[in-house]
Structures are given as structure tokens and as C-alpha cells.
Coordinates of C-alpha atoms in Angstrom, one line a residue:
Chain A
X13 CA -51.2 115.8 142.8
X14 CA -51.2 117.7 146.0
X15 CA -53.8 120.1 147.6
X16 CA -52.1 123.2 146.1
X17 CA -52.7 121.5 142.6
X18 CA -56.5 121.0 143.5
X19 CA -56.5 124.7 144.6
X20 CA -54.7 125.9 141.6
X21 CA -57.1 124.1 139.3
X22 CA -60.1 125.4 140.9
X23 CA -58.6 129.0 140.4
X24 CA -58.1 128.2 136.8
X25 CA -61.8 126.9 136.6
X26 CA -63.4 129.9 138.3
X27 CA -61.5 132.5 136.6
X28 CA -64.0 135.0 136.7
X29 CA -64.6 135.1 140.4
X30 CA -61.0 134.6 141.0
X31 CA -60.1 137.5 138.8
X32 CA -62.6 139.4 140.9
X33 CA -60.5 138.8 144.1
X34 CA -57.3 139.7 142.4
X35 CA -58.5 142.8 141.0
X36 CA -60.0 143.7 144.3
X37 CA -56.7 143.1 146.0
X38 CA -54.6 144.7 143.1
X39 CA -56.6 148.2 143.4
X40 CA -56.0 148.3 147.2
X41 CA -52.4 147.5 146.8
X42 CA -52.1 149.9 143.7
X43 CA -53.3 152.7 145.8
X44 CA -50.9 152.0 148.6
X45 CA -47.8 151.6 146.3
X46 CA -48.7 154.8 144.6
X47 CA -48.7 156.8 147.8
X48 CA -45.5 155.3 149.0
X49 CA -43.7 155.7 145.6
X50 CA -44.9 159.3 145.5
X51 CA -43.8 159.6 149.1
X52 CA -40.4 158.2 148.4
X53 CA -40.0 160.3 145.2
X54 CA -40.7 163.4 147.2
X55 CA -38.4 162.5 149.9
X56 CA -35.7 162.1 147.2
X57 CA -36.9 165.5 145.8
X58 CA -36.5 167.0 149.1
X59 CA -33.0 165.8 149.6
X60 CA -32.0 167.1 146.3
X61 CA -33.4 170.7 147.1
X62 CA -31.6 170.4 150.4
X63 CA -28.4 169.9 148.7
X64 CA -29.0 173.0 146.5
X65 CA -29.2 174.9 149.6
X66 CA -25.8 174.3 149.7
X67 CA -24.5 174.8 153.3
X68 CA -27.3 173.4 155.4
X69 CA -25.9 174.3 158.9
X70 CA -24.8 177.8 159.9
X71 CA -22.8 178.5 162.9
X72 CA -22.6 182.2 164.0
X73 CA -22.0 183.9 167.3
X74 CA -24.6 183.9 169.7
X75 CA -23.8 187.0 171.7
X76 CA -23.6 189.9 169.9
X77 CA -25.9 192.6 168.2
X78 CA -28.0 191.2 165.4
X79 CA -27.9 193.2 162.1
X80 CA -27.8 190.9 159.0
X81 CA -30.3 188.4 157.7
X82 CA -28.4 185.7 155.9
X83 CA -30.7 182.8 154.5
X84 CA -33.5 183.6 156.7
X85 CA -31.2 183.7 159.9
X86 CA -29.8 186.8 161.5
X87 CA -26.3 187.1 161.7
X88 CA -24.6 189.0 164.5
X89 CA -21.9 191.5 164.8
X90 CA -21.6 192.7 161.3
X91 CA -21.9 196.5 161.8
X92 CA -20.3 196.6 165.3
X93 CA -17.2 194.7 164.1
X94 CA -17.8 192.4 167.3
X95 CA -17.3 189.1 165.8
X96 CA -15.3 187.6 168.6
X97 CA -16.8 184.5 169.3
X98 CA -15.9 182.7 166.1
X99 CA -12.4 182.4 164.9
X100 CA -10.4 180.1 162.6
X101 CA -9.6 177.8 165.6
X102 CA -12.9 176.8 165.7
X103 CA -12.6 175.3 162.1
X104 CA -10.0 172.7 163.8
X105 CA -12.5 172.1 166.7
X106 CA -15.0 171.0 164.1
X107 CA -12.6 169.0 161.9
X108 CA -11.7 166.8 164.9
X109 CA -15.2 166.1 166.0
X110 CA -16.0 162.4 165.9
X111 CA -18.8 163.2 163.2
X112 CA -16.2 164.9 161.0
X113 CA -16.8 161.9 158.6
X114 CA -20.5 163.1 158.3
X115 CA -19.6 166.5 157.3
X116 CA -19.1 167.2 153.5
X117 CA -17.9 170.9 153.5
X118 CA -16.8 173.5 155.9
X119 CA -16.9 176.8 154.7
X120 CA -15.7 179.8 157.1
X121 CA -17.0 183.4 156.3
X122 CA -16.3 187.0 157.3
X123 CA -18.8 189.6 156.5
X124 CA -17.5 193.2 156.1
X125 CA -19.2 196.2 155.1
X126 CA -17.2 198.1 152.6
X127 CA -17.3 201.4 150.9
X128 CA -17.1 200.7 147.0
X129 CA -17.6 203.7 144.3
X130 CA -19.1 205.7 147.3
X131 CA -21.8 203.1 148.1
X132 CA -22.2 200.6 150.8
X133 CA -21.8 197.2 149.9
X134 CA -21.3 194.0 151.8
X135 CA -18.2 192.2 151.4
X136 CA -17.8 188.3 152.4
X137 CA -14.5 186.6 152.7
X138 CA -14.8 183.0 151.8
X139 CA -12.9 180.3 150.3
X140 CA -14.0 180.1 146.7
X141 CA -13.2 176.5 146.2
X142 CA -15.5 175.3 148.7
X143 CA -18.1 177.8 147.7
X144 CA -18.0 176.7 143.9
X145 CA -18.0 172.8 145.0
X146 CA -21.2 173.2 147.5
X147 CA -23.2 175.8 145.5
X148 CA -23.5 173.7 142.3
X149 CA -26.1 176.0 140.9
X150 CA -23.7 179.1 140.9
X151 CA -23.4 180.1 137.3
X152 CA -21.5 183.1 136.0
X153 CA -23.5 185.6 133.9
X154 CA -19.9 186.7 132.7
X155 CA -16.1 186.3 133.3
X156 CA -14.7 183.4 135.0
X157 CA -13.7 181.7 138.4
X158 CA -11.2 183.6 140.5
X159 CA -7.9 182.3 140.1
X160 CA -6.2 184.4 142.6
X161 CA -6.7 185.9 146.0
X162 CA -6.7 189.3 144.2
X163 CA -9.8 188.7 142.4
X164 CA -13.6 189.0 143.4
X165 CA -16.8 187.6 142.3
X166 CA -19.9 190.0 142.5
X167 CA -23.5 188.8 142.8
X168 CA -26.1 189.8 140.3
X169 CA -27.7 192.7 142.2
X170 CA -24.6 193.8 143.6
X171 CA -23.0 194.2 140.0
X172 CA -25.9 196.0 138.9
X173 CA -25.9 198.7 141.9
X174 CA -22.2 199.2 141.7
X175 CA -22.2 199.1 138.1
X176 CA -19.5 196.3 137.8
X177 CA -18.6 194.0 135.0
X178 CA -16.3 191.1 134.6
X179 CA -12.8 192.6 133.9
X180 CA -13.3 195.7 136.1
X181 CA -11.4 196.6 139.1
X182 CA -12.7 197.7 142.6
X183 CA -10.8 199.2 145.2
X184 CA -11.2 197.5 148.6
X185 CA -9.6 199.4 151.4
X186 CA -7.3 200.9 149.1
X187 CA -6.2 197.8 147.6
X188 CA -7.1 197.0 143.8
X189 CA -9.0 193.8 143.3
X190 CA -10.1 192.5 139.7
X191 CA -13.7 191.3 139.2
X192 CA -13.2 187.9 137.7
X193 CA -16.9 187.2 137.2
X194 CA -20.4 188.2 137.8
X195 CA -22.9 185.7 139.1
X196 CA -26.2 185.0 137.6
X197 CA -29.0 186.0 139.8
X198 CA -30.1 183.2 142.0
X199 CA -32.7 184.9 144.1
X200 CA -30.8 184.5 147.1
X201 CA -28.9 186.7 149.4
X202 CA -25.7 185.7 147.4
X203 CA -27.1 188.5 144.7
X204 CA -26.1 191.3 147.1
X205 CA -22.7 190.1 147.8
X206 CA -19.3 190.7 146.9
X207 CA -17.2 187.4 147.3
X208 CA -13.4 187.7 148.2
X209 CA -10.9 185.6 149.6
X210 CA -11.3 185.1 153.2
X211 CA -7.6 185.7 154.1
X212 CA -7.6 188.9 152.1
X213 CA -10.8 190.3 153.8
X214 CA -9.3 189.4 157.4
X215 CA -6.0 191.0 156.7
X216 CA -7.4 194.1 154.7
X217 CA -9.9 195.2 157.4
X218 CA -7.5 193.9 160.4
X219 CA -10.0 191.0 161.5
X220 CA -7.0 188.7 162.5
X221 CA -8.6 185.4 162.6
X222 CA -12.1 186.4 163.0
X223 CA -15.0 184.8 161.4
X224 CA -18.8 186.0 161.1
X225 CA -20.0 182.6 160.3
X226 CA -19.0 178.9 159.6
X227 CA -21.2 177.2 157.2
X228 CA -21.2 173.3 157.2
X229 CA -22.8 170.7 155.0
X230 CA -23.6 167.5 156.3
X231 CA -23.2 164.6 153.5
X232 CA -26.9 163.3 154.2
X233 CA -29.7 165.4 155.1
X234 CA -30.7 162.8 157.4
X235 CA -27.5 163.4 159.5
X236 CA -28.2 167.2 160.0
X237 CA -29.6 167.1 163.5
X238 CA -27.0 164.9 164.4
X239 CA -24.2 167.2 163.1
X240 CA -26.1 170.1 164.9
X241 CA -25.8 168.6 168.1
X242 CA -22.3 167.7 168.0
X243 CA -21.5 171.3 166.7
X244 CA -23.4 172.9 169.6
X245 CA -21.6 170.7 171.9
X246 CA -18.2 171.6 170.5
X247 CA -19.0 175.4 170.1
X248 CA -20.7 176.4 173.1
X249 CA -20.2 180.1 172.5
X250 CA -21.9 179.9 169.2
X251 CA -25.6 179.4 167.9
X252 CA -25.9 176.5 165.4
X253 CA -29.0 176.0 163.2
X254 CA -29.8 174.4 160.1
X255 CA -31.3 175.9 157.0
X256 CA -34.3 173.8 156.7
X257 CA -37.2 176.1 157.3
X258 CA -38.3 175.8 153.5
X259 CA -37.6 172.0 153.4
X260 CA -39.6 171.6 156.8
X261 CA -42.5 173.4 155.4
X262 CA -42.5 171.1 152.5
X263 CA -42.3 168.2 154.6
X264 CA -45.1 169.1 156.7
X265 CA -47.3 169.9 153.7
X266 CA -45.9 166.3 152.3
X267 CA -46.6 164.6 155.3
X268 CA -50.3 165.6 155.7
X269 CA -50.7 164.5 151.9
X270 CA -49.1 161.2 153.0
X271 CA -51.5 161.0 156.0
X272 CA -54.4 161.6 153.8
X273 CA -52.9 159.0 150.9
X274 CA -52.5 156.4 153.6
X275 CA -56.0 156.7 155.0
X276 CA -57.4 156.7 151.6
X277 CA -55.1 153.4 151.1
X278 CA -56.5 152.1 154.3
X279 CA -60.2 152.5 153.2
X280 CA -59.6 151.0 149.9
X281 CA -57.7 148.1 151.2
X282 CA -60.5 147.5 153.8
X283 CA -62.8 147.6 150.8
X284 CA -60.6 145.0 149.1
X285 CA -60.8 142.8 152.1
X286 CA -64.6 143.0 151.9
X287 CA -64.5 142.2 148.1
X288 CA -62.3 139.0 148.8
X289 CA -64.6 138.0 152.0
X290 CA -67.7 138.3 149.8
X291 CA -66.2 136.6 146.6
X292 CA -64.7 133.8 148.7
X293 CA -68.0 133.2 150.6
X294 CA -70.0 132.9 147.3
X295 CA -67.4 130.7 145.8
X296 CA -67.7 128.3 148.8
X297 CA -71.4 128.3 148.7
X298 CA -70.7 127.4 145.0
X299 CA -68.8 125.0 145.9
X300 CA -71.0 123.2 148.4
X301 CA -71.3 120.1 146.4
X302 CA -67.8 119.5 145.8
X303 CA -66.9 120.3 149.3
X304 CA -69.4 117.6 150.5
X305 CA -67.6 115.2 147.9
X306 CA -64.2 116.0 149.7
X307 CA -65.6 115.6 153.1
X308 CA -67.4 112.2 152.1
X309 CA -64.4 110.8 150.9
X310 CA -62.3 111.2 154.0
X311 CA -61.0 115.1 153.8
X312 CA -60.6 116.4 157.3
X313 CA -62.2 119.8 158.1
X314 CA -58.7 121.3 158.7
X315 CA -57.9 120.0 155.0
X316 CA -60.8 121.8 153.5
X317 CA -59.5 125.0 155.5
X318 CA -56.2 124.5 154.1
X319 CA -57.6 124.3 150.5
X320 CA -59.5 127.5 150.7
X321 CA -56.6 129.2 152.4
X322 CA -54.0 127.9 149.8
X323 CA -56.5 129.4 147.0
X324 CA -56.4 132.6 149.0
X325 CA -52.6 132.6 149.3
X326 CA -52.1 132.2 145.6
X327 CA -54.7 135.0 144.5
X328 CA -53.4 137.2 147.0
X329 CA -49.7 136.8 146.0
X330 CA -50.7 137.5 142.3
X331 CA -53.1 140.2 143.5
X332 CA -50.1 141.8 145.3
X333 CA -47.6 141.7 142.7
X334 CA -50.2 143.1 139.9
X335 CA -50.9 145.7 142.7
X336 CA -47.4 146.7 142.9
X337 CA -46.8 146.6 139.0
X338 CA -49.9 148.9 138.5
X339 CA -49.3 151.2 141.2
X340 CA -45.8 151.6 140.2
X341 CA -46.5 151.9 136.5
X342 CA -49.0 154.6 137.2
X343 CA -46.7 156.7 139.2
X344 CA -43.8 155.9 136.7
X345 CA -45.7 157.5 133.8
X346 CA -46.7 160.5 135.7
X347 CA -43.2 162.4 135.0
X348 CA -43.4 160.9 131.4
X349 CA -46.8 162.4 130.7
X350 CA -46.5 165.7 132.6
X351 CA -42.9 166.9 131.8
X352 CA -43.5 169.7 134.5
X353 CA -43.7 167.1 137.5
X354 CA -40.3 166.5 138.7
X355 CA -40.5 163.1 140.2
X356 CA -37.5 160.5 140.5
X357 CA -39.5 157.4 140.5
X358 CA -37.5 154.3 141.2
X359 CA -38.6 150.7 141.9
X360 CA -37.9 149.7 145.4
X361 CA -37.8 145.9 146.7
X362 CA -39.1 147.1 150.1
X363 CA -42.2 148.6 148.7
X364 CA -42.6 145.5 146.4
X365 CA -42.2 143.2 149.5
X366 CA -44.7 145.4 151.5
X367 CA -47.3 145.1 148.7
X368 CA -47.1 141.4 148.4
X369 CA -47.0 141.0 152.3
X370 CA -50.0 143.4 152.6
X371 CA -52.0 141.7 150.1
X372 CA -51.2 138.2 151.5
X373 CA -52.2 139.6 154.8
X374 CA -55.5 141.1 153.6
X375 CA -56.4 137.8 151.4
X376 CA -55.6 135.5 154.1
X377 CA -57.3 137.3 157.0
X378 CA -60.6 138.1 154.5
X379 CA -60.5 134.4 153.6
X380 CA -60.7 133.2 157.0
X381 CA -64.3 133.2 157.7
X382 CA -65.2 131.6 154.3
X383 CA -62.7 128.9 154.7
X384 CA -64.1 128.1 158.4
X385 CA -67.7 128.2 156.8
X386 CA -66.4 125.6 154.0
X387 CA -64.4 123.4 156.5
X388 CA -67.5 123.2 159.0
X389 CA -70.1 122.3 156.2
X390 CA -71.7 119.1 157.1
X391 CA -71.1 116.4 154.5
X392 CA -74.4 115.0 154.7
X393 CA -76.2 118.4 154.3
X394 CA -73.7 119.0 151.3
X395 CA -74.6 115.9 149.8
X396 CA -78.3 116.3 150.3
X397 CA -78.1 118.6 147.4
X398 CA -76.8 115.9 145.2
Chain B
X18 CA -68.3 88.2 163.0
X19 CA -70.2 90.9 160.9
X20 CA -68.5 93.6 159.4
X21 CA -71.3 96.2 159.9
X22 CA -73.8 96.2 162.7
X23 CA -76.7 98.8 162.7
X24 CA -78.4 98.5 166.0
X25 CA -81.8 100.2 166.5
X26 CA -81.0 103.3 164.2
X27 CA -83.1 106.2 164.8
X28 CA -83.1 109.6 163.0
X29 CA -85.9 112.2 163.8
X30 CA -86.2 116.0 162.7
X31 CA -87.6 118.5 165.3
X32 CA -87.2 118.7 169.0
X33 CA -91.1 118.5 170.0
X34 CA -92.0 115.0 170.3
X35 CA -95.4 115.6 169.0
X36 CA -94.4 117.1 165.7
X37 CA -91.4 115.3 165.4
X38 CA -90.6 113.3 161.9
X39 CA -88.9 110.1 161.9
X40 CA -86.8 109.5 158.9
X41 CA -85.5 106.3 160.2
X42 CA -87.4 104.5 162.9
X43 CA -85.4 101.6 164.8
X44 CA -83.5 99.9 161.7
X45 CA -81.3 97.1 162.9
X46 CA -79.2 94.7 160.6
X47 CA -76.0 93.3 160.2
X48 CA -73.7 93.0 156.9
X49 CA -71.2 90.3 156.7
X50 CA -67.8 90.7 155.3
X51 CA -67.8 90.0 151.4
X52 CA -71.7 90.4 151.3
X53 CA -73.5 92.4 148.7
X54 CA -76.6 94.1 150.3
X55 CA -79.2 96.2 148.5
X56 CA -81.4 98.8 150.3
X57 CA -84.7 99.5 148.6
X58 CA -87.6 101.6 149.4
X59 CA -90.0 104.4 147.8
X60 CA -89.1 107.9 148.0
X61 CA -89.2 109.1 151.8
X62 CA -88.7 105.7 153.0
X63 CA -85.3 106.6 154.9
X64 CA -82.8 105.0 152.3
X65 CA -80.8 108.0 152.0
X66 CA -80.9 108.8 155.6
X67 CA -79.7 105.4 156.2
X68 CA -77.0 105.7 153.6
X69 CA -75.6 108.9 155.3
X70 CA -75.5 107.3 158.7
X71 CA -73.9 104.2 157.4
X72 CA -71.5 106.7 155.6
X73 CA -70.3 108.2 158.9
X74 CA -71.6 111.5 158.1
X75 CA -75.0 111.8 160.0
X76 CA -75.0 111.0 163.4
X77 CA -78.1 109.1 164.4
X78 CA -80.7 110.3 166.9
X79 CA -80.3 107.2 168.9
X80 CA -79.0 103.6 168.1
X81 CA -75.5 102.4 167.1
X82 CA -73.4 101.9 164.2
X83 CA -70.3 99.4 164.6
X84 CA -68.2 98.8 161.6
X85 CA -65.3 96.4 162.1
X86 CA -65.6 96.8 166.1
X87 CA -65.5 100.6 166.1
X88 CA -68.5 102.5 167.4
X89 CA -68.3 104.9 164.4
X90 CA -70.3 108.0 166.2
X91 CA -68.1 107.7 169.3
X92 CA -65.5 109.0 167.0
X93 CA -64.8 112.8 166.6
X94 CA -65.6 114.5 163.6
X95 CA -62.1 114.7 162.2
X96 CA -61.4 110.9 163.2
X97 CA -64.7 110.2 161.5
X98 CA -63.2 111.8 158.3
X99 CA -60.3 109.6 158.8
X100 CA -62.6 106.7 159.2
X101 CA -64.4 107.3 156.1
X102 CA -61.3 107.7 154.1
X103 CA -60.0 104.3 155.6
X104 CA -63.0 102.2 155.5
X105 CA -65.5 103.6 153.1
X106 CA -65.7 104.0 149.4
X107 CA -68.6 106.3 148.0
X108 CA -70.3 106.0 144.7
X109 CA -72.5 108.9 144.6
X110 CA -76.0 109.3 142.7
X111 CA -74.9 111.1 139.6
X112 CA -71.3 110.1 140.2
X113 CA -70.2 113.5 141.3
X114 CA -67.0 113.6 139.7
X115 CA -64.9 117.0 140.0
X116 CA -65.1 118.4 136.5
X117 CA -61.8 120.3 136.5
X118 CA -59.9 117.2 137.3
X119 CA -58.8 114.5 134.9
X120 CA -60.1 110.9 135.5
X121 CA -56.7 110.0 137.2
X122 CA -56.7 113.1 139.3
X123 CA -60.4 112.1 140.4
X124 CA -59.3 108.8 141.5
X125 CA -56.5 110.1 143.3
X126 CA -58.4 112.5 145.5
X127 CA -58.8 110.0 148.3
X128 CA -55.1 109.3 148.2
X129 CA -54.3 113.2 148.1
X130 CA -54.6 113.3 152.2
X131 CA -52.6 110.1 152.6
X132 CA -48.8 109.6 153.1
X133 CA -48.8 107.0 150.1
X134 CA -45.8 107.5 147.8
X135 CA -47.4 105.5 144.7
X136 CA -50.6 107.8 144.6
X137 CA -50.4 108.2 140.9
X138 CA -49.4 104.7 140.0
X139 CA -52.2 103.3 142.2
X140 CA -54.8 105.6 140.6
X141 CA -53.5 104.5 137.1
X142 CA -53.6 100.8 137.8
X143 CA -57.2 101.1 139.5
X144 CA -58.5 102.9 136.1
X145 CA -56.7 100.3 134.1
X146 CA -58.5 97.4 136.0
X147 CA -61.8 99.0 135.1
X148 CA -60.7 99.3 131.4
X149 CA -59.9 103.0 131.4
X150 CA -56.0 102.8 130.9
X151 CA -56.1 104.9 127.9
X152 CA -58.3 107.6 129.1
X153 CA -56.5 108.6 132.2
X154 CA -56.0 112.2 131.3
X155 CA -59.4 112.8 130.1
X156 CA -62.0 115.4 132.0
X157 CA -65.3 113.8 133.0
X158 CA -66.8 115.8 130.4
X159 CA -64.8 113.9 127.6
X160 CA -66.0 110.5 128.8
X161 CA -69.2 108.5 128.2
X162 CA -71.7 108.0 130.9
X163 CA -70.4 104.5 131.4
X164 CA -66.9 105.6 131.5
X165 CA -67.7 108.2 134.2
X166 CA -69.6 105.6 136.2
X167 CA -66.2 103.4 136.1
X168 CA -64.3 106.6 137.5
X169 CA -66.5 107.1 140.0
X170 CA -66.3 103.4 141.2
X171 CA -62.6 103.3 140.7
X172 CA -62.4 106.7 142.9
X173 CA -64.5 104.6 145.6
X174 CA -62.0 101.5 145.5
X175 CA -58.7 103.1 145.0
X176 CA -57.5 102.9 148.6
X177 CA -59.2 99.5 149.1
X178 CA -61.9 100.3 151.8
X179 CA -63.7 97.3 153.3
X180 CA -66.9 98.6 152.3
X181 CA -68.4 100.2 149.2
X182 CA -71.4 102.4 149.7
X183 CA -73.4 103.1 146.4
X184 CA -76.4 105.4 146.3
X185 CA -78.5 104.9 143.1
X186 CA -75.5 104.3 141.0
X187 CA -77.5 103.4 137.8
X188 CA -80.2 105.9 138.4
X189 CA -79.2 108.3 135.8
X190 CA -78.0 106.0 133.3
X191 CA -79.5 104.1 130.1
X192 CA -80.4 100.8 130.5
X193 CA -77.2 99.4 128.5
X194 CA -74.8 101.6 130.5
X195 CA -76.7 100.6 133.8
X196 CA -76.0 97.0 133.1
X197 CA -72.3 97.9 132.4
X198 CA -72.2 99.4 135.8
X199 CA -73.9 96.6 137.7
X200 CA -71.4 94.1 136.1
X201 CA -68.6 96.0 137.6
X202 CA -70.2 95.8 140.9
X203 CA -70.7 92.1 140.6
X204 CA -67.1 91.6 139.5
X205 CA -66.1 93.5 142.7
X206 CA -68.4 91.4 144.9
X207 CA -66.9 88.4 143.2
X208 CA -63.5 89.5 144.4
X209 CA -64.8 89.8 147.8
X210 CA -65.6 93.3 148.3
X211 CA -68.6 94.1 150.7
X212 CA -71.1 96.5 149.1
X213 CA -74.1 98.2 150.2
X214 CA -76.3 99.7 147.6
X215 CA -79.2 102.0 147.9
X216 CA -81.5 101.6 145.1
X217 CA -85.3 102.1 143.8
X218 CA -84.7 100.0 140.8
X219 CA -85.4 96.1 141.1
X220 CA -83.2 95.4 138.1
X221 CA -80.1 96.6 140.4
X222 CA -81.0 94.2 143.2
X223 CA -80.3 90.9 140.8
X224 CA -76.7 90.2 141.9
X225 CA -77.2 91.1 145.5
X226 CA -77.0 88.6 148.2
X227 CA -79.6 90.2 150.3
X228 CA -82.3 92.9 150.3
X229 CA -83.3 95.2 152.9
X230 CA -86.6 96.9 152.2
X231 CA -87.7 100.4 154.1
X232 CA -91.0 101.9 154.4
X233 CA -91.7 105.1 156.2
X234 CA -88.4 104.7 158.1
X235 CA -89.0 101.2 159.2
X236 CA -87.3 98.2 157.9
X237 CA -90.1 95.9 156.4
X238 CA -87.9 93.2 155.0
X239 CA -84.4 91.8 155.3
X240 CA -83.9 88.6 153.3
X241 CA -81.7 86.6 150.7
X242 CA -82.2 87.4 147.0
X243 CA -83.4 84.4 145.3
X244 CA -84.7 84.7 142.0
X245 CA -87.8 87.0 141.8
X246 CA -87.9 89.9 144.2
X247 CA -90.9 90.6 146.1
X248 CA -91.4 94.2 147.1
X249 CA -92.6 94.6 150.6
X250 CA -93.9 98.1 150.0

């Protein structure tokens, strides 16, 4: 038999009071775990959303007239044929950067106003392969992906305006191109564009190696700022910005939610601490007689202190694990019960460790005072009640 | 050389000299090694106060307690706990067994805080010596009054302390069980154990070598027990 056996047996004997301590701690920890789990799930969600934005960094000339709004950003030089500051050579500069490994895709683009069937339309020269690989949400309403440079894809709104269907032909600067497919509406700028092979647009309109913009995708949304900085340094004549406005707004909304959640957790955990403090204090008073016996038969004050803290440690370990299980379980069931909630809830060893650590910390700190009180009980006083 | 020397033990409560209550008022005696001493007195005579002072748990207001040449109350609180463990075995009134521990575990309690390796064996052999070898794993509630008393005595003697302090050990027992417990004390005394027993029951005193009587905190008698006991209070 060791001190921990005495502690354990006492816990088993006083199940009611001890359960109260475990529940008190578990409620606090469950609140914390719920908040953190939701936060992590949202972060995952935001990362996913960010990846559906496709190219999350746009490089465009900094020193021209501004005329086109693309993805919430103004793209210069479209109307005035003045795109001078970006060219195919810049692509090589990007590919040779040290942070090139952090870049998933690079898509050069050339914007070109075009006259199609007597209507003004915006033509965009691009690399279809890159475009389809990054814009995973692209769905064709009709037709198929282009298989030759002489084919174009038309955005949903542009197709409606120009009355184009898959299989039709369009004339671009006197040359015939087949419409290989029409995109489904995505509610983005892509709906108004006609997508054509980059080199075709460059040569058709005599734009040489010119580019209107270069879109870049960082592998990890966390690296976006790093990649932006490196690109700004490598291309001083260009402006580099990340398409993060919408995401940033969400992050801001989420961070106030998290702050609120963490404040609530902190309050609940403080209350848990008080539950432990009062229950432990009552348990110590209950055990006055027993502590008197321990002291009389030669247990030091420090030994009594140790017994109470071992009890607190056992209870808070259980409380921490129970709190994690219930907090995680609660959030885990949310997407199951409410199908509309799109949350990816995954168990996290870090959150488990944090829960148990926090529970032990709160349990031990709250038990210090009762343990001290127990240790300093005068054995003669304790035995007077015998 | 005496094992216990109580020299002018005084214990009072209250700071004001005029309203001060004396629980113990200048009690001095010696207890020799192997002696069986009974302490008697009516309620409020200071028996329990004397026992807690002898038990190294209650510093006297004045006077000195020397056990085995150690001035007990010159030791720090923690050292006094060590001293109790090493020198004293307590048998409390109403036995005070820990209800959630088995007989064996109750007896092991004083050993838990020692570095002994044979805790379990020693506790078991002590219980066997007192005739409880078959009931090691019973909870106190599963034992009879006499058996519980023997567990309490086993807990007091398990680490072979030089002195056993017993507080009304048969106070709560029926006469038959009381006899049984007193015979255990007699047996221990016969084996050379020093025993100091506080009691108000004259029947408990018959096996003692000496009787100390207290009244109103003062020692009114300290004499050898020979046949009939004459109460001095």
C-alpha cells in the first residue's frame, strides 16, 4: 500500500463528492474543448474556402491606368494596351525564387477586349491546364475541356450575352475558334469572360510576351504572406496582393467569436476551480477525524498535503479526459445532427493534452488551500472530536 | 533510567491569568521501561489532556516531557510526527479504524510512510499474532467489536514502538469483549511492552503495575496496584 492507494480508496469511498469535483472540472474543460474544436474546424473550413478561391495571389502592373476589376482588385492597362510591366520573362523569375517550392501553381494571363458578333467582350488568354487544376469548382454546363489551342471556353454570362453554345464558332480578330464548352455560373468574374489559349491571344493581338496579370497559388494558405513578400521583392515593378479580403473578414468574425468563447471558457473554468476548492474543503473537514489519526500515528504535515494533492491529481486527470471526451463529442455530433453545418471535426492530440493539462492545473491550484488546511490540522484538536 | 519523564506538566487555556482554566496543573511522574501504568480520573480531571501531551501532539503550557532522553517538545512539528511514528503506538477510544481500508491496510498505515520493504508481511504477521490471520482482508465493518479492537492494537504495535498509549480502549465494548482486549494488553505487557492506559473503568486497572489518579488537573495518587484499588477522587 502506498499513499496513492490511500488517496484512491478515499476517492472510491466518497464517490458523490468526488464525482462533483470531476463534473465541475469536466464542464469547464468541455467548454474549452468545444471552443477550440470549433475554432480548429473553422480554420480548416477557411483553408478549404481559400483553396476554392483558386489563385490566392495576383500580380499585376503597378503603373498603368486602372480599368478592370478582377476578383475585387483593379487590374491596370486593359483598355489602353499599356501592359508593359509584366511579361513572360517574369514567370522565370518567379520559378527561380527560393520560395518556389511553396508555390503550387502559376498562371499567367492576358486580358484583351474583343469584338465578337458586334458586341464588346473580354477575352482572357490563359493556360487551360493550370486553370482547370486550380479552379476545381469549374463545371462545364455543356461541351468539354478544350483539347487544342484553337478552342475557347465561355463563361455562363458571356455565353448568354453572345448567344454562344458548345460546338459554335467565334471569330477572334479574323480567326475562327471553336467553343469547346460553356461554364456553369460560378457567381464570379469568370462568368463574363471568354477563355482562350494565352499564346493565341498574344499573337492574335500582337501583344508579344505581354501579360496583364499573373496569378499564383501558395501551397498552404499560411505561406501566402511569405510568398507575397518574396514576389514583391522579385518583381519591384509590379503590385502583388492576396485575395484574402473575404477570408479575412471571416477570420475577423471568427476571432471575435473565439475571444467570446475563450472568455466564457475562462469564466467556466474559474467556476470549476471554485467547485473544486469548496468541495475539497468540505471533504477535508469531513475527514478531520481521519487526518487526526494519520497525524497521530506519525504522518508528517507534508504527507497529509501530498495525500490531498494526489487525490486532486487523480480527480483532475479523470475530469480532464471526461471534459475532452464530452466537449469533443458535443461538437462532433453537431454536423451529424445539423446537416447544413459544414464542419470538419477531428480529434486532436494537442487539444487532449491541453485539456488534461488545464484540468490538472486548475485541480491542483484549487486544492492547494484545502490541502494546506488539512496538513495544518492540529492532531490533538482533530482527536478531541473522537 | 526511566523511559518517560513528565516534569511539572501544566496546561491551561486562556491568556488572562484571572480567568485561566487549568486542564493540567503541575503533573510529574516517571514511567519505567516495561511498566504498565493506568491513569484514572473523573471527567474533566485532565486525563485526555495528559494523554495528548504524552502523545507528542499537544505542547504543555509549561513543564517538560522527556522520552528516551529526548525533550519531545523541543522538536519541530514534523520531527514530532517522526517521533510519534517511531516511539508511540496509539489505541484510540472507539478504536478509530479507517473504514475504507481492510484490516491489513489499517495495520499497514504506520508503515506506509517508512522505507521498510516488508510492510505487508509485517502487518500480516502482527495480525496473525493477535489471532486475526484469517481476516486480513475484511473491512472493519465486517469484524466484531473484539476483532476491531485487536486490529487497532495491531496497528499500534506493528512498528514495535517503545510505548503504547491507550485511551479508554474498552470504553465502548461489552464486558466480555473488554476482558478479551485487556488480556491482549496483559499479554503485550508480559512480553515487555511499556503501556500507558487512560481509563475511568476500575476493572481496566487490575493488570497494571501502577495507577496514577488525577483530579481537577492535579495528580492525587501515584501508587503500585496491589489487589483492591482505592480511588482517591
